PDB file of C-alpha atoms in Angstrom:
ATOM      1  CA  MET A   1     -14.700   5.097  13.765  1.00 44.00           C
ATOM      2  CA  VAL A   2     -11.039   5.965  13.814  1.00 45.00           C
ATOM      3  CA  LEU A   3      -8.911   6.290  10.733  1.00 47.00           C
ATOM      4  CA  SER A   4      -5.312   7.469  10.830  1.00 50.00           C
ATOM      5  CA  THR A   5      -5.478   7.489  14.602  1.00 60.00           C
ATOM      6  CA  GLN A   6      -6.486   3.846  14.862  1.00 74.00           C
ATOM      7  CA  LYS A   7      -5.333   2.555  18.232  1.00 83.00           C
ATOM      8  CA  LYS A   8      -4.929  -0.998  17.038  1.00 87.00           C
ATOM      9  CA  VAL A   9      -3.445  -1.807  13.664  1.00 90.00           C
ATOM     10  CA  PRO A  10      -2.259  -5.111  12.244  1.00 92.00           C
ATOM     11  CA  TYR A  11       1.510  -5.173  12.000  1.00 93.00           C
ATOM     12  CA  PHE A  12       3.799  -7.911  10.717  1.00 93.00           C
ATOM     13  CA  TYR A  13       7.473  -8.321  11.563  1.00 93.00           C
ATOM     14  CA  PHE A  14       9.884 -10.187   9.339  1.00 93.00           C
ATOM     15  CA  LYS A  15      13.472 -11.283   9.818  1.00 91.00           C
ATOM     16  CA  GLU A  16      15.699 -13.580   7.818  1.00 88.00           C
ATOM     17  CA  MET A  17      18.956 -14.845   9.281  1.00 85.00           C
ATOM     18  CA  ILE A  18      21.710 -17.382   8.795  1.00 84.00           C
ATOM     19  CA  LEU A  19      22.233 -19.268  12.015  1.00 79.00           C
ATOM     20  CA  ASP A  20      24.946 -21.476  13.404  1.00 80.00           C
ATOM     21  CA  PRO A  21      23.410 -24.732  14.718  1.00 76.00           C
ATOM     22  CA  LYS A  22      26.327 -25.265  17.116  1.00 79.00           C
ATOM     23  CA  MET A  23      25.368 -22.176  19.035  1.00 78.00           C
ATOM     24  CA  GLN A  24      22.361 -20.698  20.689  1.00 77.00           C
ATOM     25  CA  ASN A  25      20.928 -18.048  18.403  1.00 80.00           C
ATOM     26  CA  ASP A  26      18.744 -15.110  19.275  1.00 82.00           C
ATOM     27  CA  ILE A  27      16.408 -13.093  17.110  1.00 85.00           C
ATOM     28  CA  ILE A  28      15.177  -9.847  18.568  1.00 87.00           C
ATOM     29  CA  PHE A  29      12.214  -7.863  17.315  1.00 89.00           C
ATOM     30  CA  SER A  30      12.091  -4.404  18.824  1.00 88.00           C
ATOM     31  CA  ILE A  31       8.769  -2.628  19.197  1.00 89.00           C
ATOM     32  CA  ASP A  32       8.352   1.078  18.495  1.00 86.00           C
ATOM     33  CA  TYR A  33       8.334   3.345  21.528  1.00 86.00           C
ATOM     34  CA  GLY A  34       4.828   3.951  22.803  1.00 87.00           C
ATOM     35  CA  TYR A  35       3.355   0.787  21.336  1.00 89.00           C
ATOM     36  CA  ASN A  36       2.543  -2.649  22.652  1.00 90.00           C
ATOM     37  CA  TYR A  37       2.426  -5.676  20.408  1.00 91.00           C
ATOM     38  CA  LEU A  38      -0.176  -8.406  20.631  1.00 91.00           C
ATOM     39  CA  LEU A  39       1.452 -11.430  19.040  1.00 87.00           C
ATOM     40  CA  ARG A  40      -1.111 -13.575  17.243  1.00 87.00           C
ATOM     41  CA  GLU A  41       0.827 -16.029  15.090  1.00 85.00           C
ATOM     42  CA  ILE A  42       4.383 -17.075  14.343  1.00 83.00           C
ATOM     43  CA  ILE A  43       5.365 -18.341  10.909  1.00 83.00           C
ATOM     44  CA  VAL A  44       8.735 -20.062  10.621  1.00 81.00           C
ATOM     45  CA  LYS A  45      10.476 -21.287   7.505  1.00 80.00           C
ATOM     46  CA  THR A  46      13.830 -22.976   7.514  1.00 75.00           C
ATOM     47  CA  ASN A  47      15.844 -24.673   4.808  1.00 66.00           C
ATOM     48  CA  SER A  48      17.088 -27.431   6.992  1.00 63.00           C
ATOM     49  CA  THR A  49      15.593 -30.703   8.115  1.00 62.00           C
ATOM     50  CA  ILE A  50      16.956 -30.255  11.604  1.00 63.00           C
ATOM     51  CA  LYS A  51      14.603 -29.343  14.384  1.00 66.00           C
ATOM     52  CA  ILE A  52      14.769 -26.064  16.142  1.00 67.00           C
ATOM     53  CA  ASP A  53      13.400 -24.763  19.371  1.00 67.00           C
ATOM     54  CA  ILE A  54      12.154 -21.283  19.869  1.00 66.00           C
ATOM     55  CA  LEU A  55      12.130 -19.942  23.363  1.00 64.00           C
ATOM     56  CA  ARG A  56      10.587 -16.684  24.369  1.00 62.00           C
ATOM     57  CA  VAL A  57      12.826 -15.304  27.053  1.00 58.00           C
ATOM     58  CA  SER A  58      10.645 -12.416  28.066  1.00 55.00           C
ATOM     59  CA  HIS A  59       8.522 -11.706  31.079  1.00 55.00           C
ATOM     60  CA  ASN A  60       7.034 -15.182  30.988  1.00 57.00           C
ATOM     61  CA  ARG A  61      10.202 -17.132  30.472  1.00 56.00           C
ATOM     62  CA  ARG A  62       9.706 -20.811  29.894  1.00 55.00           C
ATOM     63  CA  GLU A  63      11.843 -23.366  31.645  1.00 56.00           C
ATOM     64  CA  GLU A  64      12.273 -25.545  28.588  1.00 60.00           C
ATOM     65  CA  PRO A  65      12.397 -24.693  24.924  1.00 61.00           C
ATOM     66  CA  ILE A  66       9.439 -25.873  22.910  1.00 64.00           C
ATOM     67  CA  TYR A  67       9.485 -27.443  19.481  1.00 65.00           C
ATOM     68  CA  THR A  68       8.689 -24.928  16.798  1.00 64.00           C
ATOM     69  CA  ASN A  69       5.994 -27.010  15.216  1.00 62.00           C
ATOM     70  CA  LEU A  70       4.097 -27.227  18.483  1.00 64.00           C
ATOM     71  CA  PHE A  71       3.398 -23.538  18.649  1.00 62.00           C
ATOM     72  CA  ALA A  72       4.314 -22.013  15.331  1.00 63.00           C
ATOM     73  CA  ASN A  73       3.372 -22.528  11.760  1.00 60.00           C
ATOM     74  CA  ASN A  74       6.364 -24.437  10.499  1.00 56.00           C
ATOM     75  CA  ILE A  75       7.262 -24.854   6.875  1.00 60.00           C
ATOM     76  CA  GLU A  76      10.203 -27.183   6.976  1.00 57.00           C
ATOM     77  CA  LEU A  77      12.067 -27.857   3.773  1.00 56.00           C
ATOM     78  CA  SER A  78      15.091 -29.780   2.689  1.00 50.00           C
ATOM     79  CA  SER A  79      18.461 -28.078   2.327  1.00 50.00           C
ATOM     80  CA  PHE A  80      19.023 -25.676  -0.556  1.00 51.00           C
ATOM     81  CA  ASP A  81      15.296 -25.356  -1.111  1.00 56.00           C
ATOM     82  CA  MET A  82      14.924 -22.249   0.963  1.00 57.00           C
ATOM     83  CA  LYS A  83      12.957 -20.390  -1.633  1.00 60.00           C
ATOM     84  CA  LYS A  84      10.722 -23.276  -2.608  1.00 68.00           C
ATOM     85  CA  VAL A  85       7.123 -22.497  -1.874  1.00 72.00           C
ATOM     86  CA  GLY A  86       5.416 -24.597   0.753  1.00 68.00           C
ATOM     87  CA  THR A  87       1.872 -24.402   1.934  1.00 66.00           C
ATOM     88  CA  THR A  88       1.014 -21.596   4.297  1.00 68.00           C
ATOM     89  CA  TYR A  89      -0.831 -23.051   7.232  1.00 67.00           C
ATOM     90  CA  LYS A  90      -2.635 -21.123   9.851  1.00 67.00           C
ATOM     91  CA  GLY A  91      -0.431 -20.957  12.917  1.00 68.00           C
ATOM     92  CA  LYS A  92      -1.468 -21.595  16.440  1.00 72.00           C
ATOM     93  CA  ILE A  93      -2.878 -18.517  18.081  1.00 75.00           C
ATOM     94  CA  GLN A  94      -0.426 -17.092  20.609  1.00 77.00           C
ATOM     95  CA  ASN A  95      -2.311 -14.101  22.054  1.00 82.00           C
ATOM     96  CA  GLU A  96       0.653 -12.796  23.981  1.00 81.00           C
ATOM     97  CA  LEU A  97       1.220  -9.130  24.710  1.00 84.00           C
ATOM     98  CA  PHE A  98       4.681  -7.597  24.572  1.00 85.00           C
ATOM     99  CA  THR A  99       5.378  -4.061  25.709  1.00 84.00           C
ATOM    100  CA  PHE A 100       7.733  -1.661  23.957  1.00 83.00           C
ATOM    101  CA  ARG A 101      10.044  -1.750  26.978  1.00 80.00           C
ATOM    102  CA  GLU A 102      10.723  -5.411  26.373  1.00 77.00           C
ATOM    103  CA  PRO A 103      11.512  -6.603  22.866  1.00 81.00           C
ATOM    104  CA  ILE A 104      10.261  -9.901  21.493  1.00 83.00           C
ATOM    105  CA  PHE A 105      13.051 -12.357  21.998  1.00 79.00           C
ATOM    106  CA  LEU A 106      13.242 -15.656  20.118  1.00 80.00           C
ATOM    107  CA  ARG A 107      15.960 -18.099  21.123  1.00 77.00           C
ATOM    108  CA  ILE A 108      16.712 -20.770  18.571  1.00 78.00           C
ATOM    109  CA  THR A 109      18.781 -23.870  19.162  1.00 74.00           C
ATOM    110  CA  ALA A 110      19.377 -26.706  16.748  1.00 69.00           C
ATOM    111  CA  LYS A 111      18.795 -30.206  17.971  1.00 64.00           C
ATOM    112  CA  GLU A 112      21.681 -31.652  15.995  1.00 65.00           C
ATOM    113  CA  LYS A 113      24.930 -29.859  16.608  1.00 62.00           C
ATOM    114  CA  ASN A 114      26.826 -31.205  13.608  1.00 64.00           C
ATOM    115  CA  GLN A 115      24.706 -29.585  10.952  1.00 67.00           C
ATOM    116  CA  MET A 116      25.838 -26.851   8.613  1.00 71.00           C
ATOM    117  CA  ASP A 117      24.638 -23.281   8.929  1.00 74.00           C
ATOM    118  CA  TYR A 118      20.974 -22.850   8.136  1.00 75.00           C
ATOM    119  CA  ASN A 119      18.705 -20.082   7.026  1.00 79.00           C
ATOM    120  CA  ILE A 120      15.607 -19.158   8.930  1.00 82.00           C
ATOM    121  CA  GLN A 121      12.787 -16.815   8.068  1.00 84.00           C
ATOM    122  CA  VAL A 122      10.444 -15.681  10.794  1.00 86.00           C
ATOM    123  CA  VAL A 123       7.230 -13.718  10.399  1.00 88.00           C
ATOM    124  CA  LEU A 124       5.349 -12.442  13.408  1.00 89.00           C
ATOM    125  CA  LYS A 125       1.717 -11.641  12.750  1.00 89.00           C
ATOM    126  CA  GLY A 126       0.076  -9.449  15.326  1.00 91.00           C
ATOM    127  CA  ILE A 127      -1.515  -6.200  16.295  1.00 92.00           C
ATOM    128  CA  LEU A 128       0.286  -3.004  17.238  1.00 91.00           C
ATOM    129  CA  VAL A 129      -1.526  -1.284  20.085  1.00 90.00           C
ATOM    130  CA  ASN A 130      -0.960   2.357  20.933  1.00 87.00           C
ATOM    131  CA  SER A 131      -0.137   2.330  24.643  1.00 81.00           C
ATOM    132  CA  GLY A 132      -0.827   6.037  25.069  1.00 77.00           C
ATOM    133  CA  VAL A 133       2.678   6.820  26.323  1.00 72.00           C
ATOM    134  CA  GLN A 134       4.008  10.082  24.885  1.00 61.00           C
TER     135      GLN A 134
ATOM    136  CA  MET B   1     -29.287 -24.638  11.466  1.00 60.00           C
ATOM    137  CA  LEU B   2     -32.255 -25.138  13.781  1.00 65.00           C
ATOM    138  CA  ASN B   3     -31.333 -21.943  15.593  1.00 75.00           C
ATOM    139  CA  VAL B   4     -32.757 -20.018  12.652  1.00 71.00           C
ATOM    140  CA  PHE B   5     -36.221 -20.937  13.846  1.00 75.00           C
ATOM    141  CA  ASN B   6     -35.589 -19.499  17.297  1.00 79.00           C
ATOM    142  CA  LYS B   7     -35.408 -15.964  15.933  1.00 79.00           C
ATOM    143  CA  SER B   8     -37.753 -13.962  13.809  1.00 84.00           C
ATOM    144  CA  ILE B   9     -35.988 -12.522  10.823  1.00 84.00           C
ATOM    145  CA  ASP B  10     -36.820  -8.872  10.218  1.00 89.00           C
ATOM    146  CA  SER B  11     -36.175  -8.489   6.497  1.00 92.00           C
ATOM    147  CA  ASN B  12     -36.721  -4.736   6.470  1.00 94.00           C
ATOM    148  CA  ALA B  13     -34.231  -4.138   9.252  1.00 92.00           C
ATOM    149  CA  ILE B  14     -31.694  -6.357   7.511  1.00 91.00           C
ATOM    150  CA  PHE B  15     -32.218  -4.592   4.168  1.00 93.00           C
ATOM    151  CA  THR B  16     -31.786  -1.185   5.822  1.00 93.00           C
ATOM    152  CA  LEU B  17     -28.562  -2.277   7.435  1.00 92.00           C
ATOM    153  CA  GLN B  18     -27.355  -4.038   4.314  1.00 92.00           C
ATOM    154  CA  SER B  19     -27.790  -0.913   2.230  1.00 92.00           C
ATOM    155  CA  LYS B  20     -25.242   0.811   4.481  1.00 92.00           C
ATOM    156  CA  GLN B  21     -22.814  -1.982   5.174  1.00 93.00           C
ATOM    157  CA  TYR B  22     -22.262  -5.080   3.157  1.00 95.00           C
ATOM    158  CA  GLN B  23     -19.590  -7.615   2.378  1.00 94.00           C
ATOM    159  CA  GLU B  24     -17.137  -6.704  -0.314  1.00 94.00           C
ATOM    160  CA  LYS B  25     -13.901  -8.029  -1.719  1.00 95.00           C
ATOM    161  CA  ILE B  26     -11.252  -5.690  -3.080  1.00 95.00           C
ATOM    162  CA  LEU B  27      -8.643  -7.072  -5.424  1.00 95.00           C
ATOM    163  CA  VAL B  28      -5.146  -5.707  -5.867  1.00 95.00           C
ATOM    164  CA  SER B  29      -3.676  -7.306  -8.925  1.00 94.00           C
ATOM    165  CA  GLY B  30      -0.694  -6.756 -11.142  1.00 94.00           C
ATOM    166  CA  SER B  31       2.639  -7.832 -12.456  1.00 95.00           C
ATOM    167  CA  CYS B  32       6.177  -6.986 -11.368  1.00 95.00           C
ATOM    168  CA  LYS B  33       8.859  -6.862 -14.045  1.00 95.00           C
ATOM    169  CA  ALA B  34      11.995  -8.968 -13.882  1.00 93.00           C
ATOM    170  CA  ASN B  35      14.529  -7.913 -11.222  1.00 94.00           C
ATOM    171  CA  SER B  36      12.680  -4.773 -10.310  1.00 95.00           C
ATOM    172  CA  GLU B  37      10.311  -3.116  -7.877  1.00 95.00           C
ATOM    173  CA  THR B  38       6.846  -1.763  -8.389  1.00 96.00           C
ATOM    174  CA  VAL B  39       3.852  -0.467  -6.485  1.00 96.00           C
ATOM    175  CA  LEU B  40       0.449  -2.068  -6.944  1.00 96.00           C
ATOM    176  CA  LYS B  41      -2.455  -0.018  -5.756  1.00 93.00           C
ATOM    177  CA  THR B  42      -6.197   0.046  -5.649  1.00 94.00           C
ATOM    178  CA  SER B  43      -8.621   2.748  -4.600  1.00 93.00           C
ATOM    179  CA  ILE B  44     -11.109   2.372  -1.781  1.00 93.00           C
ATOM    180  CA  SER B  45     -13.308   4.802  -3.796  1.00 90.00           C
ATOM    181  CA  SER B  46     -15.749   7.428  -2.600  1.00 91.00           C
ATOM    182  CA  LEU B  47     -18.481   4.908  -1.721  1.00 91.00           C
ATOM    183  CA  GLY B  48     -17.331   4.659   1.851  1.00 93.00           C
ATOM    184  CA  SER B  49     -14.739   3.189   4.165  1.00 93.00           C
ATOM    185  CA  PHE B  50     -13.630  -0.395   3.907  1.00 94.00           C
ATOM    186  CA  ILE B  51     -12.946  -2.630   6.887  1.00 94.00           C
ATOM    187  CA  SER B  52     -10.566  -5.381   5.856  1.00 94.00           C
ATOM    188  CA  GLN B  53     -10.964  -8.624   7.774  1.00 94.00           C
ATOM    189  CA  PHE B  54      -9.019 -11.257   5.872  1.00 93.00           C
ATOM    190  CA  ILE B  55      -6.533 -11.489   3.038  1.00 93.00           C
ATOM    191  CA  THR B  56      -5.990 -14.191   0.466  1.00 93.00           C
ATOM    192  CA  GLY B  57      -3.593 -14.112  -2.444  1.00 92.00           C
ATOM    193  CA  SER B  58      -1.736 -15.920  -5.153  1.00 92.00           C
ATOM    194  CA  PHE B  59       1.483 -15.500  -7.098  1.00 93.00           C
ATOM    195  CA  THR B  60       3.543 -17.108  -9.833  1.00 92.00           C
ATOM    196  CA  THR B  61       6.996 -18.638  -9.529  1.00 90.00           C
ATOM    197  CA  LEU B  62       8.618 -18.328 -12.938  1.00 91.00           C
ATOM    198  CA  THR B  63      12.249 -18.234 -13.989  1.00 90.00           C
ATOM    199  CA  LYS B  64      14.387 -18.860 -17.078  1.00 91.00           C
ATOM    200  CA  ASP B  65      16.252 -22.072 -17.738  1.00 88.00           C
ATOM    201  CA  GLU B  66      19.642 -22.412 -19.445  1.00 88.00           C
ATOM    202  CA  ASN B  67      17.948 -22.152 -22.879  1.00 90.00           C
ATOM    203  CA  GLU B  68      16.192 -18.913 -21.915  1.00 90.00           C
ATOM    204  CA  ASN B  69      12.820 -20.654 -21.809  1.00 91.00           C
ATOM    205  CA  ILE B  70      10.373 -19.531 -19.159  1.00 92.00           C
ATOM    206  CA  VAL B  71       9.849 -22.320 -16.660  1.00 91.00           C
ATOM    207  CA  ASP B  72       7.954 -22.690 -13.433  1.00 89.00           C
ATOM    208  CA  HIS B  73      10.296 -24.045 -10.767  1.00 84.00           C
ATOM    209  CA  GLY B  74       8.252 -23.396  -7.636  1.00 84.00           C
ATOM    210  CA  TYR B  75      10.722 -21.031  -5.977  1.00 85.00           C
ATOM    211  CA  ASN B  76       9.403 -17.815  -4.577  1.00 87.00           C
ATOM    212  CA  ASN B  77      10.987 -14.580  -5.796  1.00 90.00           C
ATOM    213  CA  LEU B  78       8.455 -12.042  -4.601  1.00 93.00           C
ATOM    214  CA  LYS B  79       8.488  -9.911  -1.474  1.00 95.00           C
ATOM    215  CA  ILE B  80       5.827  -7.408  -0.538  1.00 96.00           C
ATOM    216  CA  LYS B  81       5.196  -4.597   1.895  1.00 96.00           C
ATOM    217  CA  LEU B  82       1.698  -3.344   2.647  1.00 95.00           C
ATOM    218  CA  VAL B  83       1.053   0.369   3.138  1.00 94.00           C
ATOM    219  CA  ASP B  84      -2.087   2.374   3.905  1.00 93.00           C
ATOM    220  CA  GLY B  85      -2.085   5.009   1.168  1.00 91.00           C
ATOM    221  CA  SER B  86      -3.975   7.651   3.127  1.00 88.00           C
ATOM    222  CA  ASN B  87      -1.252   8.259   5.690  1.00 85.00           C
ATOM    223  CA  GLN B  88       1.621   6.152   4.353  1.00 89.00           C
ATOM    224  CA  ARG B  89       1.409   3.963   7.426  1.00 89.00           C
ATOM    225  CA  GLN B  90       3.563   0.892   6.930  1.00 91.00           C
ATOM    226  CA  LEU B  91       1.851  -2.254   8.075  1.00 93.00           C
ATOM    227  CA  PHE B  92       4.916  -4.516   7.705  1.00 93.00           C
ATOM    228  CA  ASN B  93       8.323  -3.718   9.186  1.00 92.00           C
ATOM    229  CA  ASP B  94      10.113  -5.046   6.104  1.00 93.00           C
ATOM    230  CA  TYR B  95       9.458  -6.707   2.758  1.00 95.00           C
ATOM    231  CA  ILE B  96       8.012 -10.155   3.527  1.00 94.00           C
ATOM    232  CA  PRO B  97       8.247 -13.148   1.153  1.00 91.00           C
ATOM    233  CA  VAL B  98       4.773 -13.845  -0.184  1.00 91.00           C
ATOM    234  CA  ASP B  99       5.026 -17.583   0.391  1.00 86.00           C
ATOM    235  CA  LEU B 100       5.052 -16.920   4.125  1.00 86.00           C
ATOM    236  CA  LEU B 101       1.899 -14.848   3.969  1.00 86.00           C
ATOM    237  CA  LEU B 102      -0.476 -15.846   1.281  1.00 87.00           C
ATOM    238  CA  SER B 103      -2.881 -18.717   0.909  1.00 82.00           C
ATOM    239  CA  LEU B 104      -3.702 -20.045  -1.638  1.00 82.00           C
ATOM    240  CA  GLY B 105      -0.164 -19.113  -2.635  1.00 83.00           C
ATOM    241  CA  ARG B 106       1.614 -20.468  -5.686  1.00 84.00           C
ATOM    242  CA  ILE B 107      -0.407 -20.811  -8.882  1.00 86.00           C
ATOM    243  CA  ARG B 108       0.510 -22.148 -12.303  1.00 85.00           C
ATOM    244  CA  SER B 109       1.207 -19.823 -15.190  1.00 85.00           C
ATOM    245  CA  GLU B 110       0.357 -20.182 -18.847  1.00 83.00           C
ATOM    246  CA  LEU B 111       3.755 -18.766 -19.722  1.00 87.00           C
ATOM    247  CA  ALA B 112       5.639 -21.698 -18.286  1.00 86.00           C
ATOM    248  CA  THR B 113       6.977 -24.084 -20.930  1.00 86.00           C
ATOM    249  CA  ASN B 114       7.942 -26.981 -18.680  1.00 82.00           C
ATOM    250  CA  ASN B 115       5.582 -29.846 -18.068  1.00 76.00           C
ATOM    251  CA  ASP B 116       6.962 -30.746 -14.658  1.00 78.00           C
ATOM    252  CA  GLN B 117       5.582 -27.776 -12.803  1.00 78.00           C
ATOM    253  CA  PRO B 118       5.176 -28.369  -9.073  1.00 77.00           C
ATOM    254  CA  THR B 119       1.625 -28.809  -7.848  1.00 78.00           C
ATOM    255  CA  PRO B 120       0.029 -25.453  -7.154  1.00 80.00           C
ATOM    256  CA  SER B 121      -0.961 -24.600  -3.607  1.00 79.00           C
ATOM    257  CA  GLN B 122      -4.586 -24.809  -2.567  1.00 79.00           C
ATOM    258  CA  LEU B 123      -6.562 -22.337  -0.539  1.00 79.00           C
ATOM    259  CA  PHE B 124      -5.957 -23.300   3.051  1.00 76.00           C
ATOM    260  CA  TYR B 125      -6.853 -20.366   5.231  1.00 78.00           C
ATOM    261  CA  PRO B 126      -7.183 -16.641   4.717  1.00 84.00           C
ATOM    262  CA  PHE B 127      -5.038 -14.800   7.224  1.00 83.00           C
ATOM    263  CA  GLU B 128      -6.496 -12.321   9.630  1.00 86.00           C
ATOM    264  CA  PHE B 129      -5.942  -8.682   8.778  1.00 91.00           C
ATOM    265  CA  GLU B 130      -8.346  -6.361  10.528  1.00 91.00           C
ATOM    266  CA  TYR B 131      -7.796  -2.796   9.399  1.00 93.00           C
ATOM    267  CA  LEU B 132      -9.946   0.163   8.443  1.00 92.00           C
ATOM    268  CA  PHE B 133      -9.096   1.826   5.141  1.00 93.00           C
ATOM    269  CA  GLY B 134     -10.670   5.261   4.945  1.00 91.00           C
ATOM    270  CA  ILE B 135     -12.910   6.641   2.230  1.00 92.00           C
ATOM    271  CA  ASN B 136     -11.001   7.767  -0.892  1.00 91.00           C
ATOM    272  CA  SER B 137      -7.785   6.213   0.383  1.00 92.00           C
ATOM    273  CA  GLU B 138      -5.629   3.660  -1.392  1.00 94.00           C
ATOM    274  CA  ILE B 139      -4.178   0.285  -0.587  1.00 95.00           C
ATOM    275  CA  LEU B 140      -0.546   0.237  -1.663  1.00 96.00           C
ATOM    276  CA  ILE B 141       1.496  -2.920  -2.081  1.00 96.00           C
ATOM    277  CA  TYR B 142       5.215  -2.448  -2.692  1.00 97.00           C
ATOM    278  CA  VAL B 143       6.548  -5.444  -4.581  1.00 97.00           C
ATOM    279  CA  GLN B 144      10.114  -6.656  -5.162  1.00 96.00           C
ATOM    280  CA  ASN B 145      10.818  -9.308  -7.780  1.00 95.00           C
ATOM    281  CA  SER B 146      14.236 -11.005  -7.803  1.00 93.00           C
ATOM    282  CA  SER B 147      13.447 -13.341 -10.714  1.00 92.00           C
ATOM    283  CA  ASP B 148      14.588 -13.064 -14.351  1.00 92.00           C
ATOM    284  CA  VAL B 149      10.943 -13.195 -15.392  1.00 94.00           C
ATOM    285  CA  ALA B 150       7.997 -10.928 -14.597  1.00 94.00           C
ATOM    286  CA  GLN B 151       5.724 -12.366 -11.878  1.00 94.00           C
ATOM    287  CA  ASP B 152       2.000 -11.965 -11.371  1.00 94.00           C
ATOM    288  CA  LEU B 153       0.559 -11.196  -7.967  1.00 95.00           C
ATOM    289  CA  ASN B 154      -3.073 -11.095  -6.839  1.00 94.00           C
ATOM    290  CA  ILE B 155      -4.157 -10.108  -3.363  1.00 95.00           C
ATOM    291  CA  CYS B 156      -7.786 -10.007  -2.291  1.00 95.00           C
ATOM    292  CA  PHE B 157      -8.997  -8.118   0.758  1.00 95.00           C
ATOM    293  CA  HIS B 158     -12.173  -9.604   2.236  1.00 95.00           C
ATOM    294  CA  GLY B 159     -14.133  -7.183   4.346  1.00 95.00           C
ATOM    295  CA  ILE B 160     -17.085  -4.916   4.865  1.00 95.00           C
ATOM    296  CA  ARG B 161     -17.940  -1.725   3.018  1.00 95.00           C
ATOM    297  CA  THR B 162     -19.518   0.947   5.188  1.00 93.00           C
ATOM    298  CA  VAL B 163     -21.333   3.352   2.892  1.00 91.00           C
ATOM    299  CA  GLY B 164     -21.118   7.079   3.508  1.00 80.00           C
ATOM    300  CA  LEU B 165     -18.558   7.130   6.277  1.00 59.00           C
TER     301      LEU B 165
END
């Protein structure tokens, strides 16, 4: 049994941003030095009806962006209803390990370029793993 | 179910084990005043350590209308941050809106005066949260409420109590 020295602890990241749909937007989650992060689930909430793609541009860069709702738990709401409560679904399990040397990088692009700015809230659910580096 | 008959069930061994470790649910419950912050906490107690496995929770979504009546409009105003009280380890990087975390989620409130309350959420899935809270430690939940009305919050930790550790 380990207590305060637990090597693996659940850790959730949260970021809320206003994004410009005409541009490519990036959200970066940096990981504390000496830790790795096992990403389990992604929860996304946006106030717009437009579709967004999230691309992880890390060590396993994908060639094409993937629709959010294909790999993340997506609560999509109509405009101006950002705070309205949806149903929290269980997201698809990601099981992807990120090291502290390489932050988690989400690239978001809107499918329709003529939309107004939109809010997005992203929660990463995962496990922080002590890598043993001093 | 037929697999049960492939194994012999040793009741004594199970009782011995069950006396030392058994399923338990720990509730952290409270209210956060209007436009303020508070800390909800619960003690793990001196019985033993508690291994959390899943979390479920619910919250209210109240506000005031133009006539100062309390109404339920279905908009989330609560954000929380979870902290292990024994070493102040923060388990979230920031305050996270509860509607992104908790299932069942939104519940109705008796205080609401409007009849057109949105349908409450239903329990969909507890989210995974595997963490060991030590004996005599505390679970702390920092809560921020941006509404004009106090909000109730209930969070239940589902896990296993390990006696005497």
